[in-house]
Tab-separated table of N, CA and C in Angstrom:
chain	number	residue	atom	x	y	z
A	3	VAL	N	88.028	109.218	82.586
A	3	VAL	CA	87.188	110.060	81.760
A	3	VAL	C	87.237	111.470	82.335
A	4	VAL	N	87.441	112.441	81.449
A	4	VAL	CA	87.416	113.845	81.846
A	4	VAL	C	86.228	114.489	81.149
A	5	PHE	N	85.279	114.986	81.928
A	5	PHE	CA	84.174	115.767	81.387
A	5	PHE	C	84.561	117.231	81.525
A	6	GLU	N	84.541	117.951	80.399
A	6	GLU	CA	84.911	119.359	80.414
A	6	GLU	C	83.940	120.154	79.559
A	7	THR	N	84.060	121.479	79.618
A	7	THR	CA	83.275	122.369	78.768
A	7	THR	C	84.222	123.408	78.176
A	8	ASN	N	83.756	124.092	77.147
A	8	ASN	CA	84.578	125.119	76.505
A	8	ASN	C	84.790	126.334	77.398
A	9	TRP	N	83.850	126.630	78.278
A	9	TRP	CA	83.915	127.838	79.094
A	9	TRP	C	84.585	127.622	80.449
A	10	CYS	N	84.949	126.413	80.786
A	10	CYS	CA	85.463	126.073	82.118
A	10	CYS	C	86.931	126.484	82.271
A	11	GLY	N	87.188	127.431	83.166
A	11	GLY	CA	88.549	127.901	83.409
A	11	GLY	C	89.470	126.825	83.955
A	12	TYR	N	88.984	126.027	84.906
A	12	TYR	CA	89.823	124.957	85.460
A	12	TYR	C	90.090	123.863	84.428
A	13	CYS	N	89.151	123.643	83.516
A	13	CYS	CA	89.381	122.672	82.432
A	13	CYS	C	90.536	123.148	81.559
A	14	ARG	N	90.508	124.427	81.188
A	14	ARG	CA	91.590	124.981	80.365
A	14	ARG	C	92.915	124.925	81.104
A	15	LYS	N	92.888	125.211	82.403
A	15	LYS	CA	94.119	125.167	83.195
A	15	LYS	C	94.695	123.749	83.234
A	16	MET	N	93.840	122.744	83.409
A	16	MET	CA	94.325	121.358	83.413
A	16	MET	C	94.873	120.970	82.040
A	17	ASN	N	94.233	121.437	80.969
A	17	ASN	CA	94.722	121.137	79.622
A	17	ASN	C	96.090	121.768	79.372
A	18	ARG	N	96.322	122.963	79.919
A	18	ARG	CA	97.596	123.663	79.729
A	18	ARG	C	98.707	123.133	80.617
A	19	SER	N	98.353	122.576	81.778
A	19	SER	CA	99.403	122.178	82.724
A	19	SER	C	99.368	120.685	83.032
A	20	THR	N	98.374	120.236	83.727
A	20	THR	CA	98.305	118.847	84.194
A	20	THR	C	98.439	117.849	83.051
A	21	PHE	N	97.648	118.026	81.998
A	21	PHE	CA	97.632	117.049	80.913
A	21	PHE	C	98.828	117.167	79.971
A	22	LYS	N	99.698	118.149	80.210
A	22	LYS	CA	100.947	118.261	79.440
A	22	LYS	C	102.148	117.792	80.245
A	23	ASP	N	101.931	117.471	81.508
A	23	ASP	CA	103.012	116.979	82.354
A	23	ASP	C	103.489	115.624	81.816
A	24	PRO	N	104.801	115.435	81.638
A	24	PRO	CA	105.307	114.173	81.084
A	24	PRO	C	104.873	112.933	81.869
A	25	GLY	N	104.828	113.002	83.187
A	25	GLY	CA	104.401	111.857	83.989
A	25	GLY	C	102.935	111.533	83.783
A	26	VAL	N	102.108	112.565	83.667
A	26	VAL	CA	100.676	112.367	83.417
A	26	VAL	C	100.475	111.776	82.026
A	27	VAL	N	101.167	112.329	81.035
A	27	VAL	CA	101.054	111.820	79.663
A	27	VAL	C	101.441	110.345	79.616
A	28	GLU	N	102.545	110.002	80.260
A	28	GLU	CA	103.006	108.610	80.267
A	28	GLU	C	101.973	107.680	80.899
A	29	ARG	N	101.430	108.082	82.045
A	29	ARG	CA	100.454	107.222	82.741
A	29	ARG	C	99.163	107.089	81.949
A	30	LEU	N	98.678	108.190	81.392
A	30	LEU	CA	97.427	108.128	80.640
A	30	LEU	C	97.578	107.315	79.361
A	31	ASN	N	98.777	107.255	78.807
A	31	ASN	CA	99.011	106.416	77.627
A	31	ASN	C	98.902	104.930	77.953
A	32	GLU	N	98.967	104.578	79.219
A	32	GLU	CA	98.826	103.188	79.656
A	32	GLU	C	97.368	102.813	79.926
A	33	LEU	N	96.493	103.801	79.899
A	33	LEU	CA	95.071	103.602	80.191
A	33	LEU	C	94.242	103.990	78.978
A	34	ILE	N	92.948	103.794	79.066
A	34	ILE	CA	92.039	104.319	78.049
A	34	ILE	C	91.518	105.636	78.600
A	35	ALA	N	92.118	106.723	78.141
A	35	ALA	CA	91.777	108.059	78.635
A	35	ALA	C	90.922	108.773	77.593
A	36	VAL	N	89.819	109.363	78.050
A	36	VAL	CA	88.874	110.010	77.147
A	36	VAL	C	88.476	111.358	77.722
A	37	LYS	N	88.477	112.380	76.865
A	37	LYS	CA	87.928	113.689	77.228
A	37	LYS	C	86.598	113.834	76.510
A	38	ILE	N	85.612	114.319	77.250
A	38	ILE	CA	84.270	114.475	76.695
A	38	ILE	C	83.790	115.888	76.969
A	39	ASN	N	83.322	116.573	75.918
A	39	ASN	CA	82.694	117.876	76.101
A	39	ASN	C	81.288	117.614	76.629
A	40	ALA	N	81.049	118.010	77.865
A	40	ALA	CA	79.794	117.694	78.552
A	40	ALA	C	78.593	118.442	77.993
A	41	GLU	N	78.828	119.413	77.115
A	41	GLU	CA	77.718	120.165	76.536
A	41	GLU	C	77.530	119.868	75.053
A	42	ASP	N	78.238	118.872	74.554
A	42	ASP	CA	78.186	118.531	73.135
A	42	ASP	C	77.001	117.611	72.860
A	43	ASP	N	76.244	117.929	71.820
A	43	ASP	CA	75.098	117.101	71.440
A	43	ASP	C	75.415	116.150	70.287
A	44	GLU	N	76.636	116.238	69.741
A	44	GLU	CA	77.025	115.325	68.661
A	44	GLU	C	77.127	113.909	69.212
A	45	ARG	N	76.571	112.967	68.474
A	45	ARG	CA	76.573	111.573	68.923
A	45	ARG	C	77.813	110.846	68.417
A	46	ILE	N	78.478	110.165	69.341
A	46	ILE	CA	79.606	109.303	69.016
A	46	ILE	C	79.306	107.959	69.662
A	47	ASN	N	79.296	106.913	68.863
A	47	ASN	CA	78.943	105.571	69.356
A	47	ASN	C	77.596	105.562	70.069
A	48	GLY	N	76.665	106.384	69.585
A	48	GLY	CA	75.308	106.373	70.105
A	48	GLY	C	75.015	107.308	71.258
A	49	TYR	N	76.030	108.007	71.783
A	49	TYR	CA	75.825	108.890	72.937
A	49	TYR	C	76.403	110.271	72.664
A	50	SER	N	75.756	111.274	73.222
A	50	SER	CA	76.319	112.625	73.168
A	50	SER	C	77.038	112.900	74.486
A	51	GLY	N	77.914	113.885	74.466
A	51	GLY	CA	78.599	114.277	75.697
A	51	GLY	C	77.612	114.695	76.771
A	52	ARG	N	76.569	115.406	76.365
A	52	ARG	CA	75.543	115.858	77.315
A	52	ARG	C	74.853	114.662	77.974
A	53	GLU	N	74.529	113.635	77.171
A	53	GLU	CA	73.875	112.435	77.712
A	53	GLU	C	74.793	111.677	78.673
A	54	LEU	N	76.061	111.552	78.315
A	54	LEU	CA	76.997	110.843	79.199
A	54	LEU	C	77.214	111.604	80.501
A	55	ALA	N	77.301	112.929	80.422
A	55	ALA	CA	77.453	113.732	81.639
A	55	ALA	C	76.248	113.531	82.552
A	56	SER	N	75.057	113.498	81.975
A	56	SER	CA	73.848	113.264	82.763
A	56	SER	C	73.848	111.856	83.350
A	57	ARG	N	74.208	110.884	82.548
A	57	ARG	CA	74.234	109.483	82.996
A	57	ARG	C	75.145	109.296	84.207
A	58	TYR	N	76.274	109.998	84.213
A	58	TYR	CA	77.232	109.860	85.309
A	58	TYR	C	77.066	110.932	86.390
A	59	GLY	N	75.999	111.710	86.312
A	59	GLY	CA	75.697	112.676	87.364
A	59	GLY	C	76.711	113.794	87.494
A	60	VAL	N	77.267	114.218	86.381
A	60	VAL	CA	78.266	115.287	86.402
A	60	VAL	C	77.582	116.609	86.709
A	61	ALA	N	78.098	117.306	87.725
A	61	ALA	CA	77.507	118.577	88.132
A	61	ALA	C	78.498	119.731	88.061
A	62	GLY	N	79.797	119.457	88.117
A	62	GLY	CA	80.819	120.499	88.076
A	62	GLY	C	81.954	120.071	87.175
A	63	TYR	N	82.720	121.056	86.735
A	63	TYR	CA	83.779	120.778	85.760
A	63	TYR	C	85.121	121.312	86.235
A	64	PRO	N	86.187	120.654	85.832
A	64	PRO	CA	86.209	119.364	85.170
A	64	PRO	C	85.760	118.262	86.115
A	65	ALA	N	85.043	117.298	85.591
A	65	ALA	CA	84.656	116.114	86.362
A	65	ALA	C	85.555	114.978	85.897
A	66	LEU	N	86.178	114.304	86.836
A	66	LEU	CA	87.145	113.252	86.536
A	66	LEU	C	86.625	111.941	87.095
A	67	LEU	N	86.543	110.925	86.244
A	67	LEU	CA	86.035	109.619	86.663
A	67	LEU	C	86.989	108.517	86.237
A	68	VAL	N	87.190	107.548	87.115
A	68	VAL	CA	87.849	106.296	86.753
A	68	VAL	C	86.736	105.262	86.700
A	69	LEU	N	86.606	104.609	85.546
A	69	LEU	CA	85.557	103.613	85.345
A	69	LEU	C	86.163	102.224	85.241
A	70	ASP	N	85.389	101.229	85.663
A	70	ASP	CA	85.823	99.845	85.450
A	70	ASP	C	85.428	99.444	84.022
A	71	PRO	N	85.811	98.260	83.563
A	71	PRO	CA	85.498	97.859	82.182
A	71	PRO	C	84.004	97.844	81.850
A	72	ALA	N	83.149	97.701	82.846
A	72	ALA	CA	81.705	97.697	82.610
A	72	ALA	C	81.108	99.102	82.629
A	73	GLY	N	81.928	100.126	82.891
A	73	GLY	CA	81.437	101.495	82.931
A	73	GLY	C	80.990	101.958	84.298
A	74	LYS	N	81.210	101.153	85.330
A	74	LYS	CA	80.851	101.533	86.693
A	74	LYS	C	81.939	102.453	87.260
A	75	VAL	N	81.507	103.495	87.965
A	75	VAL	CA	82.445	104.463	88.534
A	75	VAL	C	83.214	103.839	89.693
A	76	ARG	N	84.532	103.847	89.584
A	76	ARG	CA	85.406	103.378	90.669
A	76	ARG	C	85.860	104.542	91.537
A	77	SER	N	86.028	105.716	90.916
A	77	SER	CA	86.469	106.902	91.641
A	77	SER	C	86.025	108.131	90.864
A	78	ARG	N	85.720	109.202	91.598
A	78	ARG	CA	85.340	110.453	90.941
A	78	ARG	C	85.805	111.634	91.768
A	79	THR	N	86.086	112.716	91.080
A	79	THR	CA	86.407	113.981	91.722
A	79	THR	C	86.076	115.076	90.724
A	80	SER	N	86.103	116.311	91.176
A	80	SER	CA	85.885	117.424	90.257
A	80	SER	C	86.754	118.591	90.683
A	81	GLY	N	86.980	119.482	89.741
A	81	GLY	CA	87.815	120.645	89.994
A	81	GLY	C	89.246	120.411	89.543
A	82	PHE	N	90.045	121.450	89.672
A	82	PHE	CA	91.434	121.403	89.213
A	82	PHE	C	92.286	120.484	90.076
A	83	LEU	N	93.105	119.666	89.420
A	83	LEU	CA	94.141	118.877	90.088
A	83	LEU	C	95.449	119.125	89.356
A	84	GLY	N	96.490	119.455	90.099
A	84	GLY	CA	97.817	119.544	89.514
A	84	GLY	C	98.314	118.148	89.190
A	85	ALA	N	99.438	118.066	88.507
A	85	ALA	CA	99.949	116.780	88.029
A	85	ALA	C	100.136	115.770	89.155
A	86	ARG	N	100.779	116.166	90.236
A	86	ARG	CA	101.052	115.226	91.336
A	86	ARG	C	99.755	114.699	91.941
A	87	ASP	N	98.814	115.596	92.233
A	87	ASP	CA	97.537	115.171	92.817
A	87	ASP	C	96.723	114.333	91.831
A	88	PHE	N	96.782	114.698	90.559
A	88	PHE	CA	96.060	113.928	89.545
A	88	PHE	C	96.591	112.502	89.476
A	89	LEU	N	97.908	112.343	89.460
A	89	LEU	CA	98.494	111.000	89.396
A	89	LEU	C	98.143	110.175	90.624
A	90	ARG	N	98.155	110.790	91.794
A	90	ARG	CA	97.752	110.072	93.012
A	90	ARG	C	96.305	109.613	92.908
A	91	TRP	N	95.450	110.518	92.450
A	91	TRP	CA	94.030	110.193	92.322
A	91	TRP	C	93.823	109.057	91.313
A	92	VAL	N	94.492	109.123	90.160
A	92	VAL	CA	94.365	108.069	89.150
A	92	VAL	C	94.808	106.729	89.726
A	93	GLU	N	95.959	106.703	90.383
A	93	GLU	CA	96.470	105.440	90.935
A	93	GLU	C	95.501	104.844	91.952
A	94	ALA	N	94.964	105.680	92.822
A	94	ALA	CA	94.002	105.191	93.819
A	94	ALA	C	92.759	104.633	93.128
A	95	GLY	N	92.292	105.300	92.080
A	95	GLY	CA	91.110	104.838	91.363
A	95	GLY	C	91.346	103.552	90.600
A	96	VAL	N	92.513	103.431	89.999
A	96	VAL	CA	92.835	102.223	89.235
A	96	VAL	C	92.992	101.028	90.168
A	97	LYS	N	93.634	101.243	91.308
A	97	LYS	CA	93.842	100.151	92.267
A	97	LYS	C	92.574	99.835	93.034
A	98	GLY	N	91.711	100.858	93.172
A	98	GLY	CA	90.439	100.829	93.836
A	98	GLY	C	90.104	99.684	94.641
């Protein structure tokens, strides 16, 4: 899960670089990857982005979480990650 905001510079940087990297795209296609606007009040499946950010204690952006099937946090980090570091972080979180 990626929590981002419209004003976050590092979020935009990750969208322009990290999330366009072919290796990142390939790996995320194997997972259930979701981007959530942490300041959005629109409800999807009963929750707003703002509510989910609060529920998971998001304080900085981008906030990156690997969740287990029950929604429990297996791994979390925040701030910019380049493609190589992002893939390492995802693998560690998935293997957790």
